[in-house]
Tab-separated table of C-alpha atoms in Angstrom:
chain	number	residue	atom	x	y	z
A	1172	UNK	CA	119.471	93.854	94.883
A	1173	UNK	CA	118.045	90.805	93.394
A	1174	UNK	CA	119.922	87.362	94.222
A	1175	UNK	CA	119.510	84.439	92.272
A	1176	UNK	CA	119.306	82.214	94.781
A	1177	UNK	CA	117.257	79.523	96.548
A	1178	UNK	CA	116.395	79.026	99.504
A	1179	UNK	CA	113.814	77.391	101.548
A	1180	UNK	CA	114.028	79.446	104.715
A	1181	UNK	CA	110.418	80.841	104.933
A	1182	UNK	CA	108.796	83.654	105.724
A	1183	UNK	CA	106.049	83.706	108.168
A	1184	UNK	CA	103.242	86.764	107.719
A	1185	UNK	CA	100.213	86.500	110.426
A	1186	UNK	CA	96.539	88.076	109.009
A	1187	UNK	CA	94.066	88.733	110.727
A	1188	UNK	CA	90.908	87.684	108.994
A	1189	UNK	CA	87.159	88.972	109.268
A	1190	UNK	CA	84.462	86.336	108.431
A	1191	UNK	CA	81.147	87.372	106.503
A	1192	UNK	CA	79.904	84.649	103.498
A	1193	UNK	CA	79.689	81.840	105.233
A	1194	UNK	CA	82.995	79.610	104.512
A	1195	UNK	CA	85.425	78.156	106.971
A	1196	UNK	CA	88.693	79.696	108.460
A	1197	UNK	CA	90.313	77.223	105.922
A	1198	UNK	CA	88.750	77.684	102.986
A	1199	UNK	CA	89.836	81.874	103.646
A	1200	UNK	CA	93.549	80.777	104.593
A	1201	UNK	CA	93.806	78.151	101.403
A	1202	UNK	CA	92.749	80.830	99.320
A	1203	UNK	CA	94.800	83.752	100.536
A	1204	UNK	CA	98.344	81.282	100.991
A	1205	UNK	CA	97.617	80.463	96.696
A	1206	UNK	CA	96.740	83.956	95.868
A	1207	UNK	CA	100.241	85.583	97.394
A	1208	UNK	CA	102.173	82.935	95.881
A	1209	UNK	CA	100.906	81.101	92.565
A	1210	UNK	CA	97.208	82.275	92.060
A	1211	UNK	CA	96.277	79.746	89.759
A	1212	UNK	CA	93.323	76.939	90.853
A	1213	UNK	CA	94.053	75.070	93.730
A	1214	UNK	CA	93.127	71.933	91.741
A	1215	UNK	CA	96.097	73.236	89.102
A	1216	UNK	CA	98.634	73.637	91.111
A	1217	UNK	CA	101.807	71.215	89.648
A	1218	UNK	CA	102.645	68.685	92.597
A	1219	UNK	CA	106.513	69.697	91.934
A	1220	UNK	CA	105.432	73.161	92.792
A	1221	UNK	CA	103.856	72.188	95.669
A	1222	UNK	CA	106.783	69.658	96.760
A	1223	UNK	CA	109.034	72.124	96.739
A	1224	UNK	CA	107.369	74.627	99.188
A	1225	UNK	CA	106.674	77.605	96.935
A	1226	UNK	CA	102.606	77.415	97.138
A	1227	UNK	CA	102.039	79.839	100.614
A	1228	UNK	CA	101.735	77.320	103.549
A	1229	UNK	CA	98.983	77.321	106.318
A	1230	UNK	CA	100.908	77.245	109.662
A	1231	UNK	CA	97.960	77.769	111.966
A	1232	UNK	CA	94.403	79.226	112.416
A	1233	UNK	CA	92.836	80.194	115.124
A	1234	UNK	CA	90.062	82.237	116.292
A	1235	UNK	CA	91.096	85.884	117.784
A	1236	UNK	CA	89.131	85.675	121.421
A	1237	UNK	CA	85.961	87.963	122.075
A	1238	UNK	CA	86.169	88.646	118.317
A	1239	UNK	CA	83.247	86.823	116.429
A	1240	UNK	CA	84.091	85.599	113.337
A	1241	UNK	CA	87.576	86.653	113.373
A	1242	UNK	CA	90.894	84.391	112.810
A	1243	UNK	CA	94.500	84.970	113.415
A	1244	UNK	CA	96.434	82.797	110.160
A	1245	UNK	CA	100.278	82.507	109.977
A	1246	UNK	CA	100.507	81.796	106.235
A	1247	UNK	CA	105.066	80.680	105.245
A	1248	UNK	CA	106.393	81.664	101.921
A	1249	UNK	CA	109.572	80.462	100.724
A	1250	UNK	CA	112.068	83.547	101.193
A	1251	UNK	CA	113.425	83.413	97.636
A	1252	UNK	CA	109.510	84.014	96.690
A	1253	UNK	CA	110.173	88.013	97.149
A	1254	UNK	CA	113.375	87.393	94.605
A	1255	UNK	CA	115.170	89.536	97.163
A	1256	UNK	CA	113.597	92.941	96.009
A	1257	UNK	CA	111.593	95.685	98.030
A	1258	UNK	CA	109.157	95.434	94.994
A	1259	UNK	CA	108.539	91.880	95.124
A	1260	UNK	CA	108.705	91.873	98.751
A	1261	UNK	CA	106.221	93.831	99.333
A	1262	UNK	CA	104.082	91.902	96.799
A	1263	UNK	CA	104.670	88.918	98.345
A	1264	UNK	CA	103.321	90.445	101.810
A	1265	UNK	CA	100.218	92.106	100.452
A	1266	UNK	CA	100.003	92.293	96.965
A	1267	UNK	CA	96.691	90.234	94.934
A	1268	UNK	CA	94.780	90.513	98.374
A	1269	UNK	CA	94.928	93.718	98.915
A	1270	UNK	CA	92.079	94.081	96.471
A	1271	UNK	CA	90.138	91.255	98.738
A	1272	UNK	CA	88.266	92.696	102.155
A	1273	UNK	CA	88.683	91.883	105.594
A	1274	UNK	CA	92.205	90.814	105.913
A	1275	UNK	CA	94.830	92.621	108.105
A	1276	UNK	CA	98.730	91.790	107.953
A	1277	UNK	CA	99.464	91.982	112.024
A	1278	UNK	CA	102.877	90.629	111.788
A	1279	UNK	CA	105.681	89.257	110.077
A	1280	UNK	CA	108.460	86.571	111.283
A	1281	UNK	CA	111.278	87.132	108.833
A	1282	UNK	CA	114.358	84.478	108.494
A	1283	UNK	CA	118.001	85.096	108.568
A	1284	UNK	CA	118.246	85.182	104.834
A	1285	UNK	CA	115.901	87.600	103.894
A	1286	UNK	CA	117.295	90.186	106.572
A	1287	UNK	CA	120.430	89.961	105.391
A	1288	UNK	CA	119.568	90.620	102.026
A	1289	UNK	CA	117.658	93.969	102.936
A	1290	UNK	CA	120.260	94.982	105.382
A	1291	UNK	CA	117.810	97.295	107.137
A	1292	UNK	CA	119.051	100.928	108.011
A	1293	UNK	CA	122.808	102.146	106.840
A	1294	UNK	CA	123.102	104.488	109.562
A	1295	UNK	CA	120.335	103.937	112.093
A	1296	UNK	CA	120.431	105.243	115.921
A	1297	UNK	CA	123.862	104.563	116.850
A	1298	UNK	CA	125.317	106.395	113.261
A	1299	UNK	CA	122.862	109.107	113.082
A	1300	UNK	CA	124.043	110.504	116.998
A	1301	UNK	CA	127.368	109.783	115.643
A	1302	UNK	CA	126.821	112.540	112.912
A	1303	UNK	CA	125.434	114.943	114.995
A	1304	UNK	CA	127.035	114.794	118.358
A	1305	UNK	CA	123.591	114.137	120.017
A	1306	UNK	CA	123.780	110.753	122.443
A	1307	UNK	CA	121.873	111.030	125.849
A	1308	UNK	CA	118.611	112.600	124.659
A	1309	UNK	CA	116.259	112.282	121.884
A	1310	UNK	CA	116.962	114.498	118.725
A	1311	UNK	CA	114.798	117.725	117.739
A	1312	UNK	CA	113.271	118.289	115.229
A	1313	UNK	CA	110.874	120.366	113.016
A	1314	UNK	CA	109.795	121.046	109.205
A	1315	UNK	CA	110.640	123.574	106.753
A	1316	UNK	CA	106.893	124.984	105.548
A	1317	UNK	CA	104.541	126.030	104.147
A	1318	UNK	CA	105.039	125.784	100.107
A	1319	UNK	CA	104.568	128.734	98.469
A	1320	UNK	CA	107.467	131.022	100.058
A	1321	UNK	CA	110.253	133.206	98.946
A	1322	UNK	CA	113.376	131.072	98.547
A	1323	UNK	CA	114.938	134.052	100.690
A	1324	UNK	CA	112.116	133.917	103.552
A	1325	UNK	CA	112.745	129.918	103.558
A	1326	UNK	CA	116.367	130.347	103.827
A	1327	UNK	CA	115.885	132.796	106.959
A	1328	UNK	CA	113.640	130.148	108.528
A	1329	UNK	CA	116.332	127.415	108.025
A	1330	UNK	CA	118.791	129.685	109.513
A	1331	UNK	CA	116.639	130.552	112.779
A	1332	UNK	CA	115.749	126.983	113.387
A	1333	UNK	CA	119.584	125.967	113.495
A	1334	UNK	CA	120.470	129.264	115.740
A	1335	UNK	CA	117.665	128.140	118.127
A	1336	UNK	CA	120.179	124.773	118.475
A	1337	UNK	CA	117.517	121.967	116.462
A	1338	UNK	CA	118.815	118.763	115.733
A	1339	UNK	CA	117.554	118.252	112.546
A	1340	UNK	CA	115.444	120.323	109.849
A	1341	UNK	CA	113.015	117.967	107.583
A	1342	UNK	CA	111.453	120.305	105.064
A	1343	UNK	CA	107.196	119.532	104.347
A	1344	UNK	CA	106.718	116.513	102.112
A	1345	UNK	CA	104.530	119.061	99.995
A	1346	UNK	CA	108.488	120.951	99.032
A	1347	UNK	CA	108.623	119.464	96.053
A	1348	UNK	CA	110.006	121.580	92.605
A	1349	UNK	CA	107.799	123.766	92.710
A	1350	UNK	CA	108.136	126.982	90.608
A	1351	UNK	CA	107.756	129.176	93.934
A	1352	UNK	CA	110.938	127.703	95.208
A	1353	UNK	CA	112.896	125.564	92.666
A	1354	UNK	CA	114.733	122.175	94.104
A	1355	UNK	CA	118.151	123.204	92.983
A	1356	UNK	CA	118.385	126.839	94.177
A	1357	UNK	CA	116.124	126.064	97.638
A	1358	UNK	CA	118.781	123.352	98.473
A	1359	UNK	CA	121.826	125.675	97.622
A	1360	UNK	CA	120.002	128.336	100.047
A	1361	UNK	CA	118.777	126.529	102.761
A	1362	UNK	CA	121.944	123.890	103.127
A	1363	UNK	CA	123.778	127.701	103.031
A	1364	UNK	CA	122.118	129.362	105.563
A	1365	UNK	CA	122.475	126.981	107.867
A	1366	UNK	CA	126.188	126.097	107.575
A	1367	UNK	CA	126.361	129.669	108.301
A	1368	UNK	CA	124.520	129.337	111.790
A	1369	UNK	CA	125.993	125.959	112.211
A	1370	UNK	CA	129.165	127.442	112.247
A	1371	UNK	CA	128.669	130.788	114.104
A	1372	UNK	CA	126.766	129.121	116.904
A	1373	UNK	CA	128.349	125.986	117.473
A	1374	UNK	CA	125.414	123.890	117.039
A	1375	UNK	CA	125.037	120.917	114.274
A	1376	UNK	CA	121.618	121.254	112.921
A	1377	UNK	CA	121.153	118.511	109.600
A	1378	UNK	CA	118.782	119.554	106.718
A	1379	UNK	CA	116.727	116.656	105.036
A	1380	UNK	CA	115.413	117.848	101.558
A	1381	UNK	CA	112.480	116.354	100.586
A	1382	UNK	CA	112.810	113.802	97.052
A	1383	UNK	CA	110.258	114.024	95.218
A	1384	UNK	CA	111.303	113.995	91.309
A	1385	UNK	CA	110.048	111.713	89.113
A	1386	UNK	CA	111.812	108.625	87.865
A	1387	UNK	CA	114.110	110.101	85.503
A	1388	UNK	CA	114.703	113.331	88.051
A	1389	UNK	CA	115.955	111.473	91.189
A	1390	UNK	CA	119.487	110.524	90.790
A	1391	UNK	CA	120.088	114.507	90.298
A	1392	UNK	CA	117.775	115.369	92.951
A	1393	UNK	CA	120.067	113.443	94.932
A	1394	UNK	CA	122.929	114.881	93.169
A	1395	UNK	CA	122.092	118.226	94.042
A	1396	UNK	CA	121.498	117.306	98.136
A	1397	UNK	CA	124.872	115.401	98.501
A	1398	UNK	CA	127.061	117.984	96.265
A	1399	UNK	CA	125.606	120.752	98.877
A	1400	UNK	CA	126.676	118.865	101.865
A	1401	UNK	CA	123.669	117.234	103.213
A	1402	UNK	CA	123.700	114.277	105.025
A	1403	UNK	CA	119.948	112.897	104.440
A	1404	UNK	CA	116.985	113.172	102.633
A	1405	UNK	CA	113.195	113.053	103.675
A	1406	UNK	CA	110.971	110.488	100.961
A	1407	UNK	CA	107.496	109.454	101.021
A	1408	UNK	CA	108.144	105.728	99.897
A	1409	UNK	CA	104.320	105.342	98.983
A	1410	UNK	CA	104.465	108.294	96.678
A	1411	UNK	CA	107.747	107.350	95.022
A	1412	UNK	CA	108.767	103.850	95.313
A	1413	UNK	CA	109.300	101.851	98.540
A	1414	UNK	CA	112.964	100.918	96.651
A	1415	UNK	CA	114.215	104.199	96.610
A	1416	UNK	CA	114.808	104.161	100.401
A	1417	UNK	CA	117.711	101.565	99.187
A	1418	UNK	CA	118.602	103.380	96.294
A	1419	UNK	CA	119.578	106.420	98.686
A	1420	UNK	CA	120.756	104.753	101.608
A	1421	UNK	CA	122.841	102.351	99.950
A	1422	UNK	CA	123.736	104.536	96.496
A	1423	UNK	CA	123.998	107.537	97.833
A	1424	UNK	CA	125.289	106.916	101.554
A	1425	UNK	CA	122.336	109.092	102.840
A	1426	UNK	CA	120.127	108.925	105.889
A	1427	UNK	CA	116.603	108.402	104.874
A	1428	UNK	CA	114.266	109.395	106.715
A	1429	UNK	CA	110.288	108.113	105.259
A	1430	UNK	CA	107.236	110.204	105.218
A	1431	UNK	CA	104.205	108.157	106.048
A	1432	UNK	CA	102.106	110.126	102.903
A	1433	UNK	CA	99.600	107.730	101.510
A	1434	UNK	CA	100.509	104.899	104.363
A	1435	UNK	CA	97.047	105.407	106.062
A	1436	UNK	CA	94.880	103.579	103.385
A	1437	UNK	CA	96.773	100.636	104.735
A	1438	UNK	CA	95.951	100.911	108.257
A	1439	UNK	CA	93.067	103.464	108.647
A	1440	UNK	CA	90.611	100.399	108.503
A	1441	UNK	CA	91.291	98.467	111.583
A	1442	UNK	CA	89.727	95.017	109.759
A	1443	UNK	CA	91.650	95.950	106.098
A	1444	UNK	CA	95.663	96.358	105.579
A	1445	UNK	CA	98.766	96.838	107.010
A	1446	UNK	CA	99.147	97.721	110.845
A	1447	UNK	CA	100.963	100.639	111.981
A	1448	UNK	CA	103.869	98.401	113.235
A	1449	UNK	CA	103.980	96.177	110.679
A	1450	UNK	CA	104.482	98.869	107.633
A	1451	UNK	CA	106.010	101.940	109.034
A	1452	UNK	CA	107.939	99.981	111.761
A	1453	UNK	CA	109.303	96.343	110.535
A	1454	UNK	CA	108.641	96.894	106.757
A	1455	UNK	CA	110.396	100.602	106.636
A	1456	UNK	CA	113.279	99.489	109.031
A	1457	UNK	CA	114.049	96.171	106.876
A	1458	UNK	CA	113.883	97.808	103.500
A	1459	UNK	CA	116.217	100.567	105.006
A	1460	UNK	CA	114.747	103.436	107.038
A	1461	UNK	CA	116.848	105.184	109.500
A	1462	UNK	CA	114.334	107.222	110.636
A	1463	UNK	CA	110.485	106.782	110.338
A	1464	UNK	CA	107.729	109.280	110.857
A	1465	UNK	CA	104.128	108.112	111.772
A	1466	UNK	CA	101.238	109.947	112.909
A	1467	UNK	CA	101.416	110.332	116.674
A	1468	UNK	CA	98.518	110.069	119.184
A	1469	UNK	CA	97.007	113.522	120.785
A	1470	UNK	CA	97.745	115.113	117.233
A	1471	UNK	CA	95.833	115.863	114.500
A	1472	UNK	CA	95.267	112.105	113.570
A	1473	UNK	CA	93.123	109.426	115.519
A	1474	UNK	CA	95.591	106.913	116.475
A	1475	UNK	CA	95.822	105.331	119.724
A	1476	UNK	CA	98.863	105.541	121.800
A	1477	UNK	CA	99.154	101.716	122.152
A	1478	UNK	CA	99.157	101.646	118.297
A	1479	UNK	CA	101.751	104.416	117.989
A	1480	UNK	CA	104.435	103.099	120.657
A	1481	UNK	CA	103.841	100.027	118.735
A	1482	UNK	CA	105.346	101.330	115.855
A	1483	UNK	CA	108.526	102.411	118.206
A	1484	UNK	CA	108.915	99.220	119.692
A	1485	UNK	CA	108.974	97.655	116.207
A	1486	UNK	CA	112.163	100.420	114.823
A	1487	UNK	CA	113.749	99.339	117.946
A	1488	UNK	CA	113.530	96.097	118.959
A	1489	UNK	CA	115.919	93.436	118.487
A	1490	UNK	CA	115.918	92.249	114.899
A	1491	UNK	CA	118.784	89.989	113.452
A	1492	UNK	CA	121.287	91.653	112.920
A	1493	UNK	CA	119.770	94.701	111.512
A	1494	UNK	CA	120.367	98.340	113.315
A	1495	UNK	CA	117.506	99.657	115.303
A	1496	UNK	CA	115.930	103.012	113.788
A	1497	UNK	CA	114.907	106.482	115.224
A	1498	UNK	CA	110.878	106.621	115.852
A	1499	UNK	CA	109.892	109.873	115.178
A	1500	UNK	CA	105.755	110.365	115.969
A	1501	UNK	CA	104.543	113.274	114.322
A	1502	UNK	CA	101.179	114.825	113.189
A	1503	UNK	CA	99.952	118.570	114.902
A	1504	UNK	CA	102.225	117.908	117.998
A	1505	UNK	CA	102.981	120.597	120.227
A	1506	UNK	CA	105.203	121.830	123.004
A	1507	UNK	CA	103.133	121.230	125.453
A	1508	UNK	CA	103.049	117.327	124.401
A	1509	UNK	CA	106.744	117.096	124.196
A	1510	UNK	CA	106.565	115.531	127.922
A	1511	UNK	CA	104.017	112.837	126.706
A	1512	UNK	CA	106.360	111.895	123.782
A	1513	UNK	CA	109.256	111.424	125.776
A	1514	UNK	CA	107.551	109.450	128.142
A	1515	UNK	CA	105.885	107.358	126.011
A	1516	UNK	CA	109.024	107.231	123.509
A	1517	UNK	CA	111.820	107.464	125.514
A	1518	UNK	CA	114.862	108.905	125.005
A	1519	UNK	CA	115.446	106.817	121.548
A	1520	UNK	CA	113.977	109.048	119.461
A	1521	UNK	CA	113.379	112.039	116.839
A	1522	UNK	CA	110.752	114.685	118.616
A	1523	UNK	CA	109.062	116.171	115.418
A	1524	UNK	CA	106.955	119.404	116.234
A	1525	UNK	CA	106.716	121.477	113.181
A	1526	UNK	CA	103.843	124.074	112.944
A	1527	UNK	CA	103.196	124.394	116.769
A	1528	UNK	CA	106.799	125.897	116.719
A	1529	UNK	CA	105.184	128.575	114.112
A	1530	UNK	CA	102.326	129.106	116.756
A	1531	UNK	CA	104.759	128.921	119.737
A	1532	UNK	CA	106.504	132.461	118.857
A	1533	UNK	CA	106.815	134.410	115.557
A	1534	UNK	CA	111.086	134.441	116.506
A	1535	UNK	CA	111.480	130.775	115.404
A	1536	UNK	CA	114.725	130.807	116.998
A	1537	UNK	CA	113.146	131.381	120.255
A	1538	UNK	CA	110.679	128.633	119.814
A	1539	UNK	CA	113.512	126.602	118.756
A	1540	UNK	CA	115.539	126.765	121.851
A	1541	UNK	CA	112.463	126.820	123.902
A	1542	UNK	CA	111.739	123.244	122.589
A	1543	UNK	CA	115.485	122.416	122.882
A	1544	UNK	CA	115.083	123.181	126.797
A	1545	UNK	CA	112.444	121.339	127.371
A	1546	UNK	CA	113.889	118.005	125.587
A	1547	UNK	CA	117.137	118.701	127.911
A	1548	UNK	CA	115.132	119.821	131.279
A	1549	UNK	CA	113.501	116.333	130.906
A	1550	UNK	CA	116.024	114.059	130.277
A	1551	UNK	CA	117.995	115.777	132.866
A	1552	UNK	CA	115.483	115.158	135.446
C-alpha cells in the first residue's frame, strides 16, 4: 500500500476547537498543525523542513457563530505525510491530539493523489446490486444473533431469513469463535443452509460472516468465508485494524461491510473527536468500505437525524473518482421505522433491522417477507 513517493498536494482537515485557558485561536492552531506533523518545539523546527511544506499549515481560523469561544481551523498536510497507509493516515488525521481536549475533526478536503492511492470501495453501490440482482430499491437486511446458539438452530435461522426473500444476512459483531458455535463449522452451516433456500426459492440472499480472529487467524478466517462461497464479510475496523478493510477488499475480492463497534468514543462528545460523517462516512468509504453501518436516529442510540443522514450523504456524494457506498443506519430499528429510513435515506441504501424482526413474529420467515413488502410497497408508491 505504501508508495514512496512525494508529493506536495495537501491535505486539508477542518477542527473545530473549544477555548478554555486563556490563549489565542493561533496559539491552539500552531500547536495542533506541529503536533500532527513533526511534534518537536516550534522554535526547533529545521527551516528545510519547514520550506518544504511538511510542518501542518494554518489555512484559516475563524470563530464558529453563536458559539463562544469556539473556532473552525483548516490545518494542510502534505499528502505523502500519511506515507500512503490507512495506519498512518489515520495518524496523520487524529493521532497525538487525540489525547488533547476540545478539538473535533468536522471535515476533510482530500487531493487527487491521496484518493487514488486508497481507491475507496472495490465493489460499492453499483457492484454490490450487480451481485444480487437488487437495483430500484434499497437492500434488506438483518443479523444473525444472539451468541450462544446451537450451530443447528443458527443454521435454521439463516435458512428462514433467505426463504422470507432478505437481501443480505450480516451475522452480530459479538459471532466471533466462540466455542458455542466455532468459525469454521458455523460458516460451512450457515453459507449451506442458505444456498439451499437460495436455490429452492429463487431468491439471492448474501451472508456476511463476521472477522474477528486475531492477527495471525485472519487470512484463514477469510479463507474459510471465500472457500464456502461468500461474497463479503462484516469487520469492526476499530476492534481489528482500520487496514484490514483493504486487506479484504483488495486481497480477498470481498465486500466489506464495517461495524461501527468502538467508533462512538470518537464522536459521542460533540466538542472531542471524529464526527459521524467524517469517520464512518468519508474515512470508511476512502480506506475501502462498501457498506457502512452507523447508529441510526429513533433507535436505541441518541443520534440526531441531521447527524445520521450526514453520514449518508458523505458514502454517497461525489468524491473523485472513488465509488459511492451503501449507508446502512442501524441500532434497535424496527418495522414500523422502515418508512422513516427510506425517507430519510432514500432508496440508496442497506435497511438493517435485526432484533425487531425477532420481536416482529417467532416464524422469521414471515417477518422476513413482511419487511421485504414493506421496502417494495414503498418504493412502489
Amino acid at each position: 500500500m505504501a508508495q514512496r513517493i512525494e508529493s506536495d498536494e495537501r491535505l486539508a482537515i477542518t477542527y473545530r476547537l473549544t477555548i478554555s485557558d486563556g490563549r489565542s485561536p493561533e496559539d491552539h492552531a500552531r500547536d495542533l498543525a506541529v503536533e500532527q506533523s513533526v511534534e518537536i518545539p516550534f522554535e526547533c523546527i529545521p527551516d528545510e523542513i519547514t520550506d518544504r511544506g511538511i510542518v501542518g499549515r494554518v489555512e484559516s481560523i475563524a470563530p464558529v457563530p453563536n458559539q463562544e469561544k469556539v473556532f473552525e481551523v483548516v490545518i494542510s498536510y502534505r499528502s505523502d505525510n500519511t506515507a500512503f497507509s490507512v495506519p498512518q493516515f489515520i495518524n496523520v488525521i487524529y493521532g497525538n491530539i487525540s489525547m488533547k481536549r476540545d478539538i473535533t475533526v468536522t471535515g476533510l478536503d482530500l487531493p487527487p493523489l491521496l484518493l487514488e492511492a486508497f481507491g475507496g470501495p472495490t465493489f460499492g453501490i453499483e457492484g454490490i446490486r450487480a451481485i444480487t440482482g437488487v437495483f430500484k430499491r434499497p437492500l434488506a437486511c438483518t443479523a444473525l444473533k444472539p451468541i450462544g446458539l446451537s450451530l443447528k438452530k443458527l443454521a435454521s435461522m439463516a435458512a428462514d431469513y433467505a426463504r422470507g426473500g432478505l437481501d443480505l444476512l450480516k451475522e452480530d459483531h459479538a459471532m466471533a469463535d466462540l466455542a458455542y458455535h466455532p468459525f469454521a463449522e458455523r460458516i460451512a452451516r450457515c453459507q449451506e443452509a442458505i444456498m439451499r433456500e437460495n436455490a429452492s426459492s429463487g431468491h439471492n440472499m448474501l451472508y456476511f460472516p463476521m472477522i474477528s480472529g486475531g492477527f495471525d487467524e485472519i487470512e484463514k478466517q477469510a479463507e474459510i468465508v471465500k472457500s464456502n462461497g461468500c461474497k463479503g464479510v462484516l469487520i469492526a475496523p476499530f476492534l481489528i485494524g482500520a487496514d484490514l478493510i483493504r486487506v479484504l477488499s483488495r486481497r480477498h475480492n470481498l465486500i466489506v461491510m464495517t461495524h461501527p463497534a468502538m467508533t462512538g468514543a470518537y464522536y459521542c462528545d460533540p466538542s472531542h473527536g471524529i464526527t459521524m460523517e467524517v469517520l464512518m462516512g468519508t474515512i470508511f468509504r476512502v480506506i475501502g468500505a462498501d457498506i457502512s453501518i452507523f447508529p441510526n436516529a429513533g433507535g436505541r442510540f441518541s443520534y440526531t437525524a441531521q447527524e445520521c443522514r450526514n453520514v449518508g450523504e458523505a458514502l454517497r456524494r461525489p468524491l473523485g473518482k472513488l465509488k459511492p457506498a451503501f449507508p446502512c443506519p442501524a441500532g434497535g430499528m424496527t418495522l414500523d421505522r422502515m418508512a422513516a429510513m427510506a425517507e430519510n435515506f432514500g432508496s440508496e441504501t442497506v435497511l438493517l433491522i435485526g432484533g425487531g424482526l425477532m420481536q416482529q413474529s417467532s416464524d422469521l420467515a414471515k417477518s422476513a417477507a413482511t419487511f421485504m413488502e414493506a421496502i417494495e410497497q414503498h418504493f412502489e408508491n
